[in-house]
Amino acid sequence: MTNGYRAKSMVEHPHAGLAVPFLDIDKIIGDRETKIIICCGSGGVGKTTTSAAVALRASEAGRKVVVLTIDPARRLAQSLGVGELDNTPRPVPMIDTAAGGSLDAMMLDMKGTFDDVVIAHSTPEKAEAILQNQFYMALSSEFSGTQEYMAMEKLGQLHSEAEAHGTWDLIVVDTPPARSALDFLDAPEHLSSLLDGRFLRLLLPPARGPLRLMGAGFSIVSAVITKILGAQIINDVKTFVRAFEALFGGFRQRATATFQLLSSRHSTFLVVATPQHDALREAAYFVDRLTEEGMPISGMVVNRVHTSALAISPERALSLAEDLAGSSAALEVEALRRHANLMRLIETEAHQMERFASARPTVAQTQVQALPTDVTDLSALRRVGVLLADKD
Amino acid sequence: MTPRHTWHIVSGKGGTGKTTMAGALACALATSGRRILLCEVEGRNGISELFDVAPLSGAEERRISRTPSGGMVYGLSVDAEDALMEYLDTFYHLSIAGRALDRFGAVDFATSIAPGLRDVLLTGKVYEAVRRKIKNRPNAYDAVVLDAPPTGRIAQFLNVHAAVAGLAKVGPIRNQADSIMRLLRSATTAVHIVTLLEDMPVTETEEAVAALRPTQIRIGTVIENMVTPTPLDHHQLETAAAGSVILKVPGLTIKQNHALASEFAIEAARTLQEQQRHDRLTALGLPLVQVAFDHGAIDEGAIFAIADQLTDQMSLEAA
């Protein structure tokens, strides 16, 4: 990219003289100790595209990569040229394998993953009982934390497979556009506290141990829940819990193992944002939460940063347009007005990024300029990869 | 004559400016002497951030803006757990049991195992605010604007009938779901979908429209956000996009004119793509509204400016 007037130069040399550290994607994917890259961020910031571009770039640099998307939209499949993504990794055709790498892609099937876990960890009879249970059906397809929980389960599975067979040496994860920023990390805790919690125990008379003392409390609780939800669901829950009891321990153990894996030096988080107020506010929340949880963050990818190669201020462009107004130079007038708008947008974006950087000066960043067209194929993804890795 | 809309539901893909549009619509409806309630259900403090006021909490309905035309906008952040407590109290007089339930983690449990229940509680609370007007109760609002969940979830969220079908065949929750559904399907309710003129948001808009049709809930307008208007015709845009235009701005060097032309080629190509997406949206047969791209930051002035654009284009019952 050329010099010229662009937001990036303003971020690198803001008035306070503070320099934002550069997020070096090539260094991350070149480090063989990096085994898991997790991309997170709010909805609509280009997470899926970033994940796919990082995965493609890593594979063409010689890594054996699998990219896991949890986004229900079929964008990743589209852009990678894979017809349909299901719960199984599929090889991405047409990538450059000269460096010895490979690229597989898969999309999480939440219910399928849950079913597999049940089948793998219980007797056929018990598995059958669980899979047919109404409560299980609701839990496995609708519960708000199941998607994130199953993503962790799948990530754990892929990691074990990678370690055991050397199928992959890098897993790139595209997280769901979680409503509250870090559901991805909270979900296992939430689901296991739900499945393992006091309340479920209360539903299983006779109450054991000290819980028996809460008998009176329980009858009120049970009566109310029955009133609101109906007796059937309580019975389903009870049946489910009995059948599922043996699985609880395993679930929690694996979730804990995956959590530890995520906090190890083999994993790294990329926070994805765009240079708008809302997206940067979400990104700040992500960075802070990840830091609190002790998760390794490499830095932030700022997508769709606008740039211009023409160093003419919006005021000057508008004044030139005004001079030409009414003449036959309609194209010139429109081009100048558009340029003025673009420059204003660049200023607003630079201002937003400066505010982010001054509050969190240690967060490394890389910026990807706004592309004129949608990213829908491998060559466009490659270009995004180049922009991601490009320092300037 | 079409009856007034009293319940406006605003959805849209993430990143399309859904919350900003909901806020602007509330301001547009808040003409002289009118009181409008703006609700959110996702607990992200989107409303308080947008209007730059302290976060809304609990069941508080606080004034967040006085519009230039003299109306009032109030804000409410609906929380499912608060709503469940209130619900238990209203229908079962069970505020004490409610607290016991909460201590056992039952509220979280109940709203988690039955996501439909959460949606019914959330819409139920908004429904209650809409109904105050109908029953002429004090503190009534002239209209309620709901900043609803994104397009991917909107049909499921509003289809409270389906949500409780598996939970309750009879009883208060079933009755309430029936009442909510009746109001949602009535002519006084409209869903508006916010989109950008980009491929994914337009695709999600098409999908949301298809998903909403079977619910019999009316779709009001599709709001095209961040549109760049152009005085140029199709031919001029195509010529510019092809990069074959030589610009001659007096006062600029040949090199600068060339750079301007290259930049304009990209802008023109983007406008052409936007026009194609506009055509796709036209095919939906719904009223379309365009909101111009604001190149500055969104503050209260910007919200009022968007509200003016909505007033000009939508047949708002406020007039």
mmCIF file with all atom_site columns, C-alpha atoms in Angstrom, chain B residues 88-153:
data_model
loop_
_atom_site.group_PDB
_atom_site.id
_atom_site.type_symbol
_atom_site.label_atom_id
_atom_site.label_alt_id
_atom_site.label_comp_id
_atom_site.label_asym_id
_atom_site.label_entity_id
_atom_site.label_seq_id
_atom_site.pdbx_PDB_ins_code
_atom_site.Cartn_x
_atom_site.Cartn_y
_atom_site.Cartn_z
_atom_site.occupancy
_atom_site.B_iso_or_equiv
_atom_site.pdbx_formal_charge
_atom_site.auth_seq_id
_atom_site.auth_comp_id
_atom_site.auth_asym_id
_atom_site.auth_atom_id
_atom_site.pdbx_PDB_model_num
ATOM 1  C CA . LEU B 1 88  ? -44.936 -14.864 39.466 1.00 0.00 ? 88  LEU B CA 1
ATOM 2  C CA . ASP B 1 89  ? -46.105 -12.021 41.636 1.00 0.00 ? 89  ASP B CA 1
ATOM 3  C CA . THR B 1 90  ? -48.871 -10.878 39.283 1.00 0.00 ? 90  THR B CA 1
ATOM 4  C CA . PHE B 1 91  ? -50.314 -14.238 38.371 1.00 0.00 ? 91  PHE B CA 1
ATOM 5  C CA . TYR B 1 92  ? -49.545 -16.416 41.354 1.00 0.00 ? 92  TYR B CA 1
ATOM 6  C CA . HIS B 1 93  ? -48.877 -13.907 44.157 1.00 0.00 ? 93  HIS B CA 1
ATOM 7  C CA . LEU B 1 94  ? -45.669 -15.775 44.668 1.00 0.00 ? 94  LEU B CA 1
ATOM 8  C CA . SER B 1 95  ? -43.065 -13.130 45.321 1.00 0.00 ? 95  SER B CA 1
ATOM 9  C CA . ILE B 1 96  ? -41.635 -15.082 48.290 1.00 0.00 ? 96  ILE B CA 1
ATOM 10 C CA . ALA B 1 97  ? -41.507 -18.354 46.381 1.00 0.00 ? 97  ALA B CA 1
ATOM 11 C CA . GLY B 1 98  ? -39.949 -16.325 43.561 1.00 0.00 ? 98  GLY B CA 1
ATOM 12 C CA . ARG B 1 99  ? -37.075 -15.338 45.799 1.00 0.00 ? 99  ARG B CA 1
ATOM 13 C CA . ALA B 1 100 ? -36.696 -18.948 46.949 1.00 0.00 ? 100 ALA B CA 1
ATOM 14 C CA . LEU B 1 101 ? -36.608 -20.044 43.332 1.00 0.00 ? 101 LEU B CA 1
ATOM 15 C CA . ASP B 1 102 ? -33.922 -17.525 42.634 1.00 0.00 ? 102 ASP B CA 1
ATOM 16 C CA . ARG B 1 103 ? -31.823 -18.773 45.539 1.00 0.00 ? 103 ARG B CA 1
ATOM 17 C CA . PHE B 1 104 ? -31.938 -22.296 44.102 1.00 0.00 ? 104 PHE B CA 1
ATOM 18 C CA . GLY B 1 105 ? -30.901 -21.043 40.674 1.00 0.00 ? 105 GLY B CA 1
ATOM 19 C CA . ALA B 1 106 ? -34.335 -22.053 39.426 1.00 0.00 ? 106 ALA B CA 1
ATOM 20 C CA . VAL B 1 107 ? -34.996 -18.852 37.532 1.00 0.00 ? 107 VAL B CA 1
ATOM 21 C CA . ASP B 1 108 ? -31.857 -19.302 35.499 1.00 0.00 ? 108 ASP B CA 1
ATOM 22 C CA . PHE B 1 109 ? -32.768 -22.957 35.132 1.00 0.00 ? 109 PHE B CA 1
ATOM 23 C CA . ALA B 1 110 ? -36.329 -22.344 33.977 1.00 0.00 ? 110 ALA B CA 1
ATOM 24 C CA . THR B 1 111 ? -35.395 -19.659 31.467 1.00 0.00 ? 111 THR B CA 1
ATOM 25 C CA . SER B 1 112 ? -32.442 -21.733 30.235 1.00 0.00 ? 112 SER B CA 1
ATOM 26 C CA . ILE B 1 113 ? -34.119 -25.079 29.670 1.00 0.00 ? 113 ILE B CA 1
ATOM 27 C CA . ALA B 1 114 ? -37.002 -23.395 27.940 1.00 0.00 ? 114 ALA B CA 1
ATOM 28 C CA . PRO B 1 115 ? -35.593 -20.552 25.815 1.00 0.00 ? 115 PRO B CA 1
ATOM 29 C CA . GLY B 1 116 ? -39.141 -20.010 24.563 1.00 0.00 ? 116 GLY B CA 1
ATOM 30 C CA . LEU B 1 117 ? -40.143 -19.103 28.103 1.00 0.00 ? 117 LEU B CA 1
ATOM 31 C CA . ARG B 1 118 ? -37.493 -16.380 28.166 1.00 0.00 ? 118 ARG B CA 1
ATOM 32 C CA . ASP B 1 119 ? -38.874 -14.926 24.923 1.00 0.00 ? 119 ASP B CA 1
ATOM 33 C CA . VAL B 1 120 ? -42.447 -14.995 26.241 1.00 0.00 ? 120 VAL B CA 1
ATOM 34 C CA . LEU B 1 121 ? -41.343 -13.200 29.407 1.00 0.00 ? 121 LEU B CA 1
ATOM 35 C CA . LEU B 1 122 ? -39.507 -10.543 27.402 1.00 0.00 ? 122 LEU B CA 1
ATOM 36 C CA . THR B 1 123 ? -42.255 -9.920  24.853 1.00 0.00 ? 123 THR B CA 1
ATOM 37 C CA . GLY B 1 124 ? -44.802 -10.132 27.680 1.00 0.00 ? 124 GLY B CA 1
ATOM 38 C CA . LYS B 1 125 ? -43.212 -7.206  29.465 1.00 0.00 ? 125 LYS B CA 1
ATOM 39 C CA . VAL B 1 126 ? -43.196 -5.092  26.295 1.00 0.00 ? 126 VAL B CA 1
ATOM 40 C CA . TYR B 1 127 ? -46.773 -6.203  25.568 1.00 0.00 ? 127 TYR B CA 1
ATOM 41 C CA . GLU B 1 128 ? -47.804 -4.934  28.975 1.00 0.00 ? 128 GLU B CA 1
ATOM 42 C CA . ALA B 1 129 ? -46.381 -1.471  28.143 1.00 0.00 ? 129 ALA B CA 1
ATOM 43 C CA . VAL B 1 130 ? -48.229 -1.416  24.803 1.00 0.00 ? 130 VAL B CA 1
ATOM 44 C CA . ARG B 1 131 ? -51.498 -2.414  26.464 1.00 0.00 ? 131 ARG B CA 1
ATOM 45 C CA . ARG B 1 132 ? -51.443 0.413   28.979 1.00 0.00 ? 132 ARG B CA 1
ATOM 46 C CA . LYS B 1 133 ? -52.485 2.701   26.144 1.00 0.00 ? 133 LYS B CA 1
ATOM 47 C CA . ILE B 1 134 ? -55.326 0.480   25.119 1.00 0.00 ? 134 ILE B CA 1
ATOM 48 C CA . LYS B 1 135 ? -56.664 0.329   28.646 1.00 0.00 ? 135 LYS B CA 1
ATOM 49 C CA . ASN B 1 136 ? -56.033 4.078   29.132 1.00 0.00 ? 136 ASN B CA 1
ATOM 50 C CA . ARG B 1 137 ? -54.021 3.488   32.221 1.00 0.00 ? 137 ARG B CA 1
ATOM 51 C CA . PRO B 1 138 ? -51.789 6.178   33.669 1.00 0.00 ? 138 PRO B CA 1
ATOM 52 C CA . ASN B 1 139 ? -48.219 6.266   32.433 1.00 0.00 ? 139 ASN B CA 1
ATOM 53 C CA . ALA B 1 140 ? -49.446 5.059   29.064 1.00 0.00 ? 140 ALA B CA 1
ATOM 54 C CA . TYR B 1 141 ? -47.372 5.583   25.953 1.00 0.00 ? 141 TYR B CA 1
ATOM 55 C CA . ASP B 1 142 ? -48.563 6.684   22.539 1.00 0.00 ? 142 ASP B CA 1
ATOM 56 C CA . ALA B 1 143 ? -46.355 4.053   20.948 1.00 0.00 ? 143 ALA B CA 1
ATOM 57 C CA . VAL B 1 144 ? -43.741 1.490   21.932 1.00 0.00 ? 144 VAL B CA 1
ATOM 58 C CA . VAL B 1 145 ? -40.586 0.781   19.907 1.00 0.00 ? 145 VAL B CA 1
ATOM 59 C CA . LEU B 1 146 ? -38.802 -2.497  20.568 1.00 0.00 ? 146 LEU B CA 1
ATOM 60 C CA . ASP B 1 147 ? -35.129 -2.938  19.726 1.00 0.00 ? 147 ASP B CA 1
ATOM 61 C CA . ALA B 1 148 ? -35.648 -6.649  18.994 1.00 0.00 ? 148 ALA B CA 1
ATOM 62 C CA . PRO B 1 149 ? -33.165 -9.539  18.542 1.00 0.00 ? 149 PRO B CA 1
ATOM 63 C CA . PRO B 1 150 ? -31.316 -9.742  15.190 1.00 0.00 ? 150 PRO B CA 1
ATOM 64 C CA . THR B 1 151 ? -32.871 -11.018 11.946 1.00 0.00 ? 151 THR B CA 1
ATOM 65 C CA . GLY B 1 152 ? -31.516 -14.546 12.443 1.00 0.00 ? 152 GLY B CA 1
ATOM 66 C CA . ARG B 1 153 ? -33.691 -14.977 15.528 1.00 0.00 ? 153 ARG B CA 1
#
